[in-house]
mmCIF file of C-alpha atoms in Angstrom:
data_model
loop_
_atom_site.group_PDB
_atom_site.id
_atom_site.type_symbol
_atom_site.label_atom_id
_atom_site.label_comp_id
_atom_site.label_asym_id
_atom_site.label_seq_id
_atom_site.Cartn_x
_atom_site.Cartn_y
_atom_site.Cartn_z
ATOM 1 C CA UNK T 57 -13.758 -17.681 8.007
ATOM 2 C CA UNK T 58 -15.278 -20.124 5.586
ATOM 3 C CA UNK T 59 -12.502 -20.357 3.499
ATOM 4 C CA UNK T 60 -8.775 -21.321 3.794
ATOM 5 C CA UNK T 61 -6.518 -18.383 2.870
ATOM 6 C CA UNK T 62 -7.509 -15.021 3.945
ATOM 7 C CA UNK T 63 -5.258 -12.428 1.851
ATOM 8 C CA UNK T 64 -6.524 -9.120 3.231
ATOM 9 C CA UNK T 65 -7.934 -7.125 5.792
ATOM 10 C CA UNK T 66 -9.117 -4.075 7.302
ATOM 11 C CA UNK T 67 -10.161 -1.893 10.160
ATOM 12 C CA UNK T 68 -13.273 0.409 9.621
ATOM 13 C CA UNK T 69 -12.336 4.255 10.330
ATOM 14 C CA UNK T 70 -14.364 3.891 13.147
ATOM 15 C CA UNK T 71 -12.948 0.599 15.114
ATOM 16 C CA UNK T 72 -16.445 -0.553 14.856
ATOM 17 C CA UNK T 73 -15.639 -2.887 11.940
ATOM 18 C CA UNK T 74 -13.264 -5.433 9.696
ATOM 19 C CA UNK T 75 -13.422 -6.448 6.441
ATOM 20 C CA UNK T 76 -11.471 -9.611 5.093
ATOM 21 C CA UNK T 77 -11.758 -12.013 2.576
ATOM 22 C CA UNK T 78 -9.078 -14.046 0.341
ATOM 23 C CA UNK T 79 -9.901 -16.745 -1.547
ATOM 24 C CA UNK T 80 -13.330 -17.105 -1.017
ATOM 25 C CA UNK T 81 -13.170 -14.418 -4.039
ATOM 26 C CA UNK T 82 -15.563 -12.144 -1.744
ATOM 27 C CA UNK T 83 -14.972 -9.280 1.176
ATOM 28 C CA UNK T 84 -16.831 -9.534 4.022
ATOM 29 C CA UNK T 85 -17.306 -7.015 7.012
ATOM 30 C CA UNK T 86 -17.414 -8.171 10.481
ATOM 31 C CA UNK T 87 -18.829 -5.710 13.476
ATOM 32 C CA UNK T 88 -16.622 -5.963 16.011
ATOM 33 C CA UNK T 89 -17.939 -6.538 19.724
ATOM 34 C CA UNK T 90 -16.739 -6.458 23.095
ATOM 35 C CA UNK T 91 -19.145 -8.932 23.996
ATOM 36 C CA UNK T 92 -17.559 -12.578 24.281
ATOM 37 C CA UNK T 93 -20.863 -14.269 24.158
ATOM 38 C CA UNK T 94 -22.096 -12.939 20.872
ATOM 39 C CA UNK T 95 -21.473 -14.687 17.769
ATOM 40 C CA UNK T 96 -19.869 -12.597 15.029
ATOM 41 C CA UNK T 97 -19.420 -14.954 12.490
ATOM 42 C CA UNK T 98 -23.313 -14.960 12.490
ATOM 43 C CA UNK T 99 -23.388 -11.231 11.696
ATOM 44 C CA UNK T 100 -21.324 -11.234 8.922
ATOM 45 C CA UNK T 101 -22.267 -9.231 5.624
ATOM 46 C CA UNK T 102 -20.759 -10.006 2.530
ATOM 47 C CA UNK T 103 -19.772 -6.907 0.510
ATOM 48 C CA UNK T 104 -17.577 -7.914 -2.239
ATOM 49 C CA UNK T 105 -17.914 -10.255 -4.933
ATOM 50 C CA UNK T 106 -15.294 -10.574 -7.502
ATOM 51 C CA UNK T 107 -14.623 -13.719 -9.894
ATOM 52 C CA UNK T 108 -11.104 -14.373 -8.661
ATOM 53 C CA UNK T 109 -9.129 -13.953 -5.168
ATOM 54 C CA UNK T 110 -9.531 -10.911 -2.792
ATOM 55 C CA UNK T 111 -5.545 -9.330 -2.783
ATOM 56 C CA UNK T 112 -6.586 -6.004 -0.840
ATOM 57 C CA UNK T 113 -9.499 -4.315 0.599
ATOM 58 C CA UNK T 114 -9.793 -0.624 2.270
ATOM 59 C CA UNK T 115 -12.340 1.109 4.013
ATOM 60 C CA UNK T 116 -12.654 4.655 2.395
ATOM 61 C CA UNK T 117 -13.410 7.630 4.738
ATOM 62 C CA UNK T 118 -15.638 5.895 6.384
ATOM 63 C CA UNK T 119 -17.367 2.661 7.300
ATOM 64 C CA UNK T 120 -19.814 2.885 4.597
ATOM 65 C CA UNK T 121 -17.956 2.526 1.484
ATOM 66 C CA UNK T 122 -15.467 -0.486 1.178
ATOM 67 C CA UNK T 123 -12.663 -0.658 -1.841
ATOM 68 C CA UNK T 124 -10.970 -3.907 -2.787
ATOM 69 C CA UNK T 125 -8.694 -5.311 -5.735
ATOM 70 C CA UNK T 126 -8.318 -9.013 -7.066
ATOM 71 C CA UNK T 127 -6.831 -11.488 -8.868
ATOM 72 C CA UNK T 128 -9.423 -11.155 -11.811
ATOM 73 C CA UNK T 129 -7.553 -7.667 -12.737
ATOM 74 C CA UNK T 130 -10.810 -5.090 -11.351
ATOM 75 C CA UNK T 131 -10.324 -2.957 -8.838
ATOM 76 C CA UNK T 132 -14.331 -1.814 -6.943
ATOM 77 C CA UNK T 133 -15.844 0.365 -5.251
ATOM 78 C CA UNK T 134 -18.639 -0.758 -3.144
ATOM 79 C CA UNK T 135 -21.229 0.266 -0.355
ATOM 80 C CA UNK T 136 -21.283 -1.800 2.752
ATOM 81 C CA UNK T 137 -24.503 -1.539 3.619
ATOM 82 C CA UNK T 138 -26.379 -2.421 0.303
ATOM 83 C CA UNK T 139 -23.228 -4.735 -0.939
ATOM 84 C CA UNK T 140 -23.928 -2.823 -3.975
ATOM 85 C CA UNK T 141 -21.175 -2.042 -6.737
ATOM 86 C CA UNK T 142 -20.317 1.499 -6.472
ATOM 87 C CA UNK T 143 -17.747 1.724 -9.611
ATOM 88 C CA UNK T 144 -15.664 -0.655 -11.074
ATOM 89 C CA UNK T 145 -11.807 0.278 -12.266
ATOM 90 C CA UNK T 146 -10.853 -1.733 -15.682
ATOM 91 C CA UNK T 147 -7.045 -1.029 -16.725
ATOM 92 C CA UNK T 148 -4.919 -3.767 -15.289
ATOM 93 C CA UNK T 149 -3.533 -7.005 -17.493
ATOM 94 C CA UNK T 150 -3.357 -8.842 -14.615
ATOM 95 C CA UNK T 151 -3.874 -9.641 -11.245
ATOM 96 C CA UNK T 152 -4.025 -6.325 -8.590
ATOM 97 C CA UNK T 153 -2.068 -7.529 -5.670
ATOM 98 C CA UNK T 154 -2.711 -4.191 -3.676
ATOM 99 C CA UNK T 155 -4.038 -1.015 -3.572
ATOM 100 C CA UNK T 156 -3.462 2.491 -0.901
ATOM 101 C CA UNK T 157 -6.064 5.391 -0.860
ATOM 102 C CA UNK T 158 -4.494 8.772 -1.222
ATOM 103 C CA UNK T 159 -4.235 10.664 2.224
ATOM 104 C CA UNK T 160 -6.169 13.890 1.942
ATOM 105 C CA UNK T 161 -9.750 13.766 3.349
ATOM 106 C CA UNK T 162 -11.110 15.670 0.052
ATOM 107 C CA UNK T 163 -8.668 13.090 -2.318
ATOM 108 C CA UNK T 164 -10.987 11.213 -4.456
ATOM 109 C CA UNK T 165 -7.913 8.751 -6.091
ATOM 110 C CA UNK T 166 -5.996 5.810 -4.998
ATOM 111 C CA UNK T 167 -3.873 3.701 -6.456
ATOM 112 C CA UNK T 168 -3.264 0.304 -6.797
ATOM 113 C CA UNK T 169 -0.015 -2.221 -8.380
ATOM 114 C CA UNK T 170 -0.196 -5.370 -10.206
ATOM 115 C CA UNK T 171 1.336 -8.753 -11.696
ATOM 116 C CA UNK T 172 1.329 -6.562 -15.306
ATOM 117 C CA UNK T 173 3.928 -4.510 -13.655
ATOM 118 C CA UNK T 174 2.019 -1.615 -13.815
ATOM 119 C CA UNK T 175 1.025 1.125 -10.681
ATOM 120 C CA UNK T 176 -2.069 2.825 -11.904
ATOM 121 C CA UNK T 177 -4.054 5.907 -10.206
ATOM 122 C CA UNK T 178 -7.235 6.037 -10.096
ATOM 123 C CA UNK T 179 -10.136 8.732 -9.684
ATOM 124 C CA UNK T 180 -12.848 7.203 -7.503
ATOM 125 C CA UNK T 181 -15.766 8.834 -9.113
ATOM 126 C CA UNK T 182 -15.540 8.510 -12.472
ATOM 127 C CA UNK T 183 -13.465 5.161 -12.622
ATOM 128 C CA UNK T 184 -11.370 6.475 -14.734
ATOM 129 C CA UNK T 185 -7.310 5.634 -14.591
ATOM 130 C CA UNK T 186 -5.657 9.130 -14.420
ATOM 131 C CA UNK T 187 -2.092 7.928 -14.448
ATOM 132 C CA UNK T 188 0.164 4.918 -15.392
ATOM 133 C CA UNK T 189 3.562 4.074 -14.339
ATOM 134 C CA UNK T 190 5.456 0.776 -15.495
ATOM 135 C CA UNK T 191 9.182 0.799 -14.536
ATOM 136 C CA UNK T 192 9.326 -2.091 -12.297
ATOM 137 C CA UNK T 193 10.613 -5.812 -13.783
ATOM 138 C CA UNK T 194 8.514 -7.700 -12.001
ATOM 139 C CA UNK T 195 4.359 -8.051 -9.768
ATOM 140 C CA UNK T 196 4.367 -4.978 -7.715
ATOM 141 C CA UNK T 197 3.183 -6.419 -4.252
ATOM 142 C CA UNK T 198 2.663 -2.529 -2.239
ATOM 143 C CA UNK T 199 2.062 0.689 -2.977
ATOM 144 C CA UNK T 200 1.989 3.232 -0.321
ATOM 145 C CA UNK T 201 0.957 7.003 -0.742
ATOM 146 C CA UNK T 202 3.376 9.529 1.059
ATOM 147 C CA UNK T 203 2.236 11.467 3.851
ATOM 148 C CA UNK T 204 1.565 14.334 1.553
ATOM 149 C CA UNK T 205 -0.094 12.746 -1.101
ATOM 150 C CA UNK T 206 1.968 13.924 -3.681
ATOM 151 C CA UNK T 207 3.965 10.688 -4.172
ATOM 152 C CA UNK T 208 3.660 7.067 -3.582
ATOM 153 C CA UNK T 209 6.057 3.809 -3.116
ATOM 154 C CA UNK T 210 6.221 0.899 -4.486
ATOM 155 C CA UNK T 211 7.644 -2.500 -3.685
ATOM 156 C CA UNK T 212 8.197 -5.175 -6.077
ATOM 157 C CA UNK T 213 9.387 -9.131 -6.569
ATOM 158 C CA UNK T 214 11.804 -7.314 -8.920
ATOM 159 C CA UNK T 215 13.992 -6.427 -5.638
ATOM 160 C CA UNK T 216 13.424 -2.952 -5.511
ATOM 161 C CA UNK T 217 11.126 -0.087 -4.046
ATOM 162 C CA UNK T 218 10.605 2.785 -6.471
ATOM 163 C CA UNK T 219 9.452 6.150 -5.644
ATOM 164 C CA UNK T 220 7.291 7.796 -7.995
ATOM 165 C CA UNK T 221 5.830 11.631 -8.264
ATOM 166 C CA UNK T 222 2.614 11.953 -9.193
ATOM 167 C CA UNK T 223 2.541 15.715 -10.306
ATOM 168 C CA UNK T 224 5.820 15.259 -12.330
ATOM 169 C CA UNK T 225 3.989 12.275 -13.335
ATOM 170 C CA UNK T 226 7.458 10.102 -13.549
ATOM 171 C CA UNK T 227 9.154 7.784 -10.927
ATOM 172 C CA UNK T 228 11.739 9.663 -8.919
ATOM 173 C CA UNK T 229 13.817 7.128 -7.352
ATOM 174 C CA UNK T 230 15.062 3.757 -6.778
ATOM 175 C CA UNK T 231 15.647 2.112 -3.654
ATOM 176 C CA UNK T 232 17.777 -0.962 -4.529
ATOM 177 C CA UNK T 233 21.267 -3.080 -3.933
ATOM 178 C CA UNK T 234 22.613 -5.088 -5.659
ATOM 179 C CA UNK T 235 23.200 -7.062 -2.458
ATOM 180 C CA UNK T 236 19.463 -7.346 -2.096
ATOM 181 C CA UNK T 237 17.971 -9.645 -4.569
ATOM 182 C CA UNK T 238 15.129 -10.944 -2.724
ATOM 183 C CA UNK T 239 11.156 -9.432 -3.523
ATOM 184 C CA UNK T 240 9.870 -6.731 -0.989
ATOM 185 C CA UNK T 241 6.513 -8.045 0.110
ATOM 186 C CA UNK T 242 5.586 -4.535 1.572
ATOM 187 C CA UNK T 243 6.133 -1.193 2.162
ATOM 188 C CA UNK T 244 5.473 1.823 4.310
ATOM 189 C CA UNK T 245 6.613 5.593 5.170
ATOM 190 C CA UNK T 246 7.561 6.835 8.233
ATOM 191 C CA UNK T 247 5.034 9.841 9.517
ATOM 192 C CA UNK T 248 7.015 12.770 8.056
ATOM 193 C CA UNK T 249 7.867 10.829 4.846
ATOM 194 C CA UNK T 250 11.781 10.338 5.453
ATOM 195 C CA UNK T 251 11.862 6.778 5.837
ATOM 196 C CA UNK T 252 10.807 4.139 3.937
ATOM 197 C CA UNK T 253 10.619 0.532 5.362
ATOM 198 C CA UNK T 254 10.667 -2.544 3.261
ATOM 199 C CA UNK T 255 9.720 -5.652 4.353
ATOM 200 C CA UNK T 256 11.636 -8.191 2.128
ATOM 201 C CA UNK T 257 11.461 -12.381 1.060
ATOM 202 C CA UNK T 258 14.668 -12.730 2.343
ATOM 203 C CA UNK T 259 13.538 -12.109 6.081
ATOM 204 C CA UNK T 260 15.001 -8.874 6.691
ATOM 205 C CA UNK T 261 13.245 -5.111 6.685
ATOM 206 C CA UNK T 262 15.469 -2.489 4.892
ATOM 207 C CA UNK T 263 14.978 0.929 5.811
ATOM 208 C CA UNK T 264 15.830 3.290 3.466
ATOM 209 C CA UNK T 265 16.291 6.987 3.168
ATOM 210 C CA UNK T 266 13.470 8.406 1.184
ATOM 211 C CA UNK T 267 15.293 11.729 -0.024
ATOM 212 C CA UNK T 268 19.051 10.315 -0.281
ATOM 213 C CA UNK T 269 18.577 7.216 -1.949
ATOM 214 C CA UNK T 270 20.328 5.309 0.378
ATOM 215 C CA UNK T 271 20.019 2.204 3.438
ATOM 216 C CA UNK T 272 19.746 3.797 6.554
ATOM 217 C CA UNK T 273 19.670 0.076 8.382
ATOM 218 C CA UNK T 274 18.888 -2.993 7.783
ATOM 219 C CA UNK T 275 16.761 -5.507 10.807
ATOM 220 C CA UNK T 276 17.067 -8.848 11.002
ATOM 221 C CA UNK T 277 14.709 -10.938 13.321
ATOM 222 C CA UNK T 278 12.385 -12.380 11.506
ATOM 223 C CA UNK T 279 12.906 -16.665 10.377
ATOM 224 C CA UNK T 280 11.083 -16.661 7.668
ATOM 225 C CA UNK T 281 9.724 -13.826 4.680
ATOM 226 C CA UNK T 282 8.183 -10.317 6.024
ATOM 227 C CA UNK T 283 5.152 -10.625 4.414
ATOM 228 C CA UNK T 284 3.354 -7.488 5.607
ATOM 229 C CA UNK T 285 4.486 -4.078 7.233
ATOM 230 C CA UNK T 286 2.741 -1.427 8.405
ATOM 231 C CA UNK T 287 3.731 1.993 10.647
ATOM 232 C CA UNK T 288 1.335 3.149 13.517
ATOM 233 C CA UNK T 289 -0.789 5.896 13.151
ATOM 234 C CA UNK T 290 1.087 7.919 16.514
ATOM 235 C CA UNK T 291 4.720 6.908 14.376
ATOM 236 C CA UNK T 292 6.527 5.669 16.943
ATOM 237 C CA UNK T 293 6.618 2.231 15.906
ATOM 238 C CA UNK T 294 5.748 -0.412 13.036
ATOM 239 C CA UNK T 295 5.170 -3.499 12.883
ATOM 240 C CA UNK T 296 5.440 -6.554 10.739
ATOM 241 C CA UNK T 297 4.128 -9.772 10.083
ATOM 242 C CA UNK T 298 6.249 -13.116 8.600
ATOM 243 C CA UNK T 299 5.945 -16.680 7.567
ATOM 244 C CA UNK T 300 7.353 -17.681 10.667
ATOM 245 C CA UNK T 301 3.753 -17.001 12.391
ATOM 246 C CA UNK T 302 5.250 -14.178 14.364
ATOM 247 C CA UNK T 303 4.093 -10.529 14.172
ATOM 248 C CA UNK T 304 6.827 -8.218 15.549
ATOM 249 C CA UNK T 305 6.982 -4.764 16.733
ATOM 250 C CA UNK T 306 10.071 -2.605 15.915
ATOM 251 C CA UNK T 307 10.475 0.716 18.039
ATOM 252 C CA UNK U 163 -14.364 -10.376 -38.586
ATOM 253 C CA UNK U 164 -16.210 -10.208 -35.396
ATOM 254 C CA UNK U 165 -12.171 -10.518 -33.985
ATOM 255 C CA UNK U 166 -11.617 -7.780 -36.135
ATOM 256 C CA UNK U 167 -14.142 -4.950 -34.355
ATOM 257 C CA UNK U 168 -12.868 -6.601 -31.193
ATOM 258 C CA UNK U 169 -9.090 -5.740 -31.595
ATOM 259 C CA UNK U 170 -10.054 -2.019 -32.800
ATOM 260 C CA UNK U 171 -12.528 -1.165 -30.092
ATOM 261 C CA UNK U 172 -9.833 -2.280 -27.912
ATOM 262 C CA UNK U 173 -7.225 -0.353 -29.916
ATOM 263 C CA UNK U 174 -10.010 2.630 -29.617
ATOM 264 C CA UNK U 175 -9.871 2.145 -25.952
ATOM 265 C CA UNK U 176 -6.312 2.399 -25.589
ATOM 266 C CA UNK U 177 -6.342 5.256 -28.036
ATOM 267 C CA UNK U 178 -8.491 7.441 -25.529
ATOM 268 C CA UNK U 179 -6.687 6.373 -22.454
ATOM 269 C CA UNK U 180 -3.521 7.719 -24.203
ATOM 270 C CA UNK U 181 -4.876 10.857 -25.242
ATOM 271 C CA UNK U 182 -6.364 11.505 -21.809
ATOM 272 C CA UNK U 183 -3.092 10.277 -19.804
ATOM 273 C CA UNK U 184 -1.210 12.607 -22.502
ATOM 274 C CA UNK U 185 -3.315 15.606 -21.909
ATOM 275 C CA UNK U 186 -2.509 15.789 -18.063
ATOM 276 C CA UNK U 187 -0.444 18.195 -17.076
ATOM 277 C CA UNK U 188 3.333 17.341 -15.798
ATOM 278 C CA UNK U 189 4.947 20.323 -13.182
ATOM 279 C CA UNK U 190 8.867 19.885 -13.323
ATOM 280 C CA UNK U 191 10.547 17.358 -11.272
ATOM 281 C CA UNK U 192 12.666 20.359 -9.623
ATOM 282 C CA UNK U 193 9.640 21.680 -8.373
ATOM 283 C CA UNK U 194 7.902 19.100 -7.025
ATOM 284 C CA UNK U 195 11.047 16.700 -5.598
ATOM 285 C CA UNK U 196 11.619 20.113 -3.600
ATOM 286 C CA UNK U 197 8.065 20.318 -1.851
ATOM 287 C CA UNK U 198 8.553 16.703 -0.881
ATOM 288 C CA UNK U 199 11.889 17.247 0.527
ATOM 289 C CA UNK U 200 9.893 20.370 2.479
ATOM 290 C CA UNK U 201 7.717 17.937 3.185
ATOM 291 C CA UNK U 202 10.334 16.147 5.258
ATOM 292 C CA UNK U 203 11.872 19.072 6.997
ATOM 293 C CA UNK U 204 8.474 20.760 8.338
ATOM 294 C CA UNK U 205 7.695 17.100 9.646
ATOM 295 C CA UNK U 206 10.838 15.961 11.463
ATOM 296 C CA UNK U 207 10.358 17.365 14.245
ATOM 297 C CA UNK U 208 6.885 14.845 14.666
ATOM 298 C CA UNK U 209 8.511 12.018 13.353
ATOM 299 C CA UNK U 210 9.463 9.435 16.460
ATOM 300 C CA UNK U 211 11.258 7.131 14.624
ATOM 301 C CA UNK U 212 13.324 10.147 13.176
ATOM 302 C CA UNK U 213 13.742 12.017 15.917
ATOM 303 C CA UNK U 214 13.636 9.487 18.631
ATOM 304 C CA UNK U 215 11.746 9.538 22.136
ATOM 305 C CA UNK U 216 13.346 10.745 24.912
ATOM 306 C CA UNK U 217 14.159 8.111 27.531
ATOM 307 C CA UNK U 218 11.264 8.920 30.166
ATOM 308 C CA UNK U 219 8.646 8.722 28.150
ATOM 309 C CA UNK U 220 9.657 4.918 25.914
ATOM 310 C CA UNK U 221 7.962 2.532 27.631
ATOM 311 C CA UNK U 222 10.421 -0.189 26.299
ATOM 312 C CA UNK U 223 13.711 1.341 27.532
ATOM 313 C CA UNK U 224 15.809 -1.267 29.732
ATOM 314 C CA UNK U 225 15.442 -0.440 33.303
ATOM 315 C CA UNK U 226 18.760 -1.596 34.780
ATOM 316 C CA UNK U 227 22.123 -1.897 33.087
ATOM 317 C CA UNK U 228 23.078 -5.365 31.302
ATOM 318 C CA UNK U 229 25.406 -7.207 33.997
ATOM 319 C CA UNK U 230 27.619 -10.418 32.738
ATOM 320 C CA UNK U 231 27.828 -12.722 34.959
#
């Protein structure tokens, strides 16, 4: 990568591809290759361009349309195979630090957190931002959709996750201690919805229970801050990555 | 005065955003908090971190007993 800090990445729907980019302010989609001989870096394309850092990027449905956020507030739209700028999302104060595309195959929104505080959702065709929440104290750092699409999660520096409802249009629920007073880096829902699992500064993962409100258990192993978290697609497993240059897999 | 027409397109913008964001329509938390508690039910049963795996078939299950020597 021609630049120091990478902040994001992504697999194409079809395994074919990954995106990544950071502070080189761009996104840039590698074909993948079994082939050890062949040099990728040579085949890069650069999609993205933004004027400040590249927090998040997603593929959409497929692997011809990429979306990413970034520190210069805008959240795109673009097509991979052009690099062309699809649609452009204005709304945010500040930096986005992150950004999950709702589930559905015919959902058309997504939505995306930033330093202003604010989770916004967004409708990928016109642009437009259809909803606004701002209840968290602090940079929301993940958003997750659930399973159903009908809610999402956030996770914030403010030391708490925060459920919110999307057709009631109002958060739902708070996932916090006051034993916990460390940032959640990033978030994630089991596959039916019930859990939630945060991965936290302080170097633990909390899992809580979505409906109850409450810490189911609480996993210790990392040595320094979770600072990603993600659940397999098949559910039996997640895994996270830390500061301490380990990724681990809990099951 | 060229600060002025700046600060009330902006207001303008905001304006509309409200007014579209206002005219969206809300269902009642007791409806929807109950579909995503549905939600949960109807997928348990697929959930392997809810539901656990049974023994035979978790590749990382400890083949022999812990012995202290």
């Amino acid at each position: 990568m021609p630049c120091t800090w990478v902040m994001a990445c992504a697999y194409a729907p079809s395994g074919c591809a990954v995106a990544c980019g950071g502070l080189d302010n761009k996104c840039s989609v590698y074909p993948l290759s079994l082939d050890k001989n062949e040099n990728l870096a040579a085949k890069k394309k650069s999609v993205a361009m933004h004027t400040n850092y590249l927090s998040a990027c997603s593929f959409t449905n497929s692997d011809m349309q990429i979306l990413t956020s970034s520190g210069d507030g805008t959240c795109a739209l673009w097509d991979v195979e052009s690099g062309q700028l699809l649609q452009s999302f204005h709304g945010h104060a500040a930096d986005v630090l992150c950004l999950d595309l709702a589930p559905s195959e015919t959902g058309n929104t997504f939505v995306s957190g930033g330093c202003d505080k604010k989770a916004n959702v967004w409708d990928m065709r016109s642009g437009q931002c259809i909803q606004s929440f701002e209840t968290h104290e602090s940079d929301i750092n993940s958003v997750r959709y659930y399973p159903s699409g009908d809610a999402f999660a956030s996770g914030s520096d403010d030391a708490t996750c925060r459920l919110y409802d999307l057709r009631a249009d109002r958060e739902v629920a708070i996932y916090s201690k006051e034993s916990i007073i460390f940032g959640v880096s990033s978030v994630d829902f089991s596959l039916s919805g019930r859990l939630l699992f945060g991965g936290y500064n302080d170097y633990t993962i909390n899992v809580w229970d979505v409906l109850k409100g409450t810490r189911v258990s609480i996993l210790f192993g990392h040595e320094n801050r979770v600072s990603t978290l993600r659940v397999s697609p098949d559910g039996t497993a997640f895994c996270t990555g830390s500061w301490d240059h380990t990724l681990r897999i809990w099951a | 005065m060229c600060s002025s027409s700046n600060s009330i397109i902006q207001a303008q913008k905001l304006v509309d955003q409200l007014q579209i964001e206002a005219a969206m329509e809300r269902f009642k938390i007791s409806l929807t908090a109950a579909d995503l508690v549905q939600y949960c039910q109807e997928h348990r049963r697929s959930d392997p971190l809810l539901t656990g795996i049974s023994a035979s078939s978790n590749p990382f299950k400890d083949k022999k007993t812990c012995v202290l020597l």
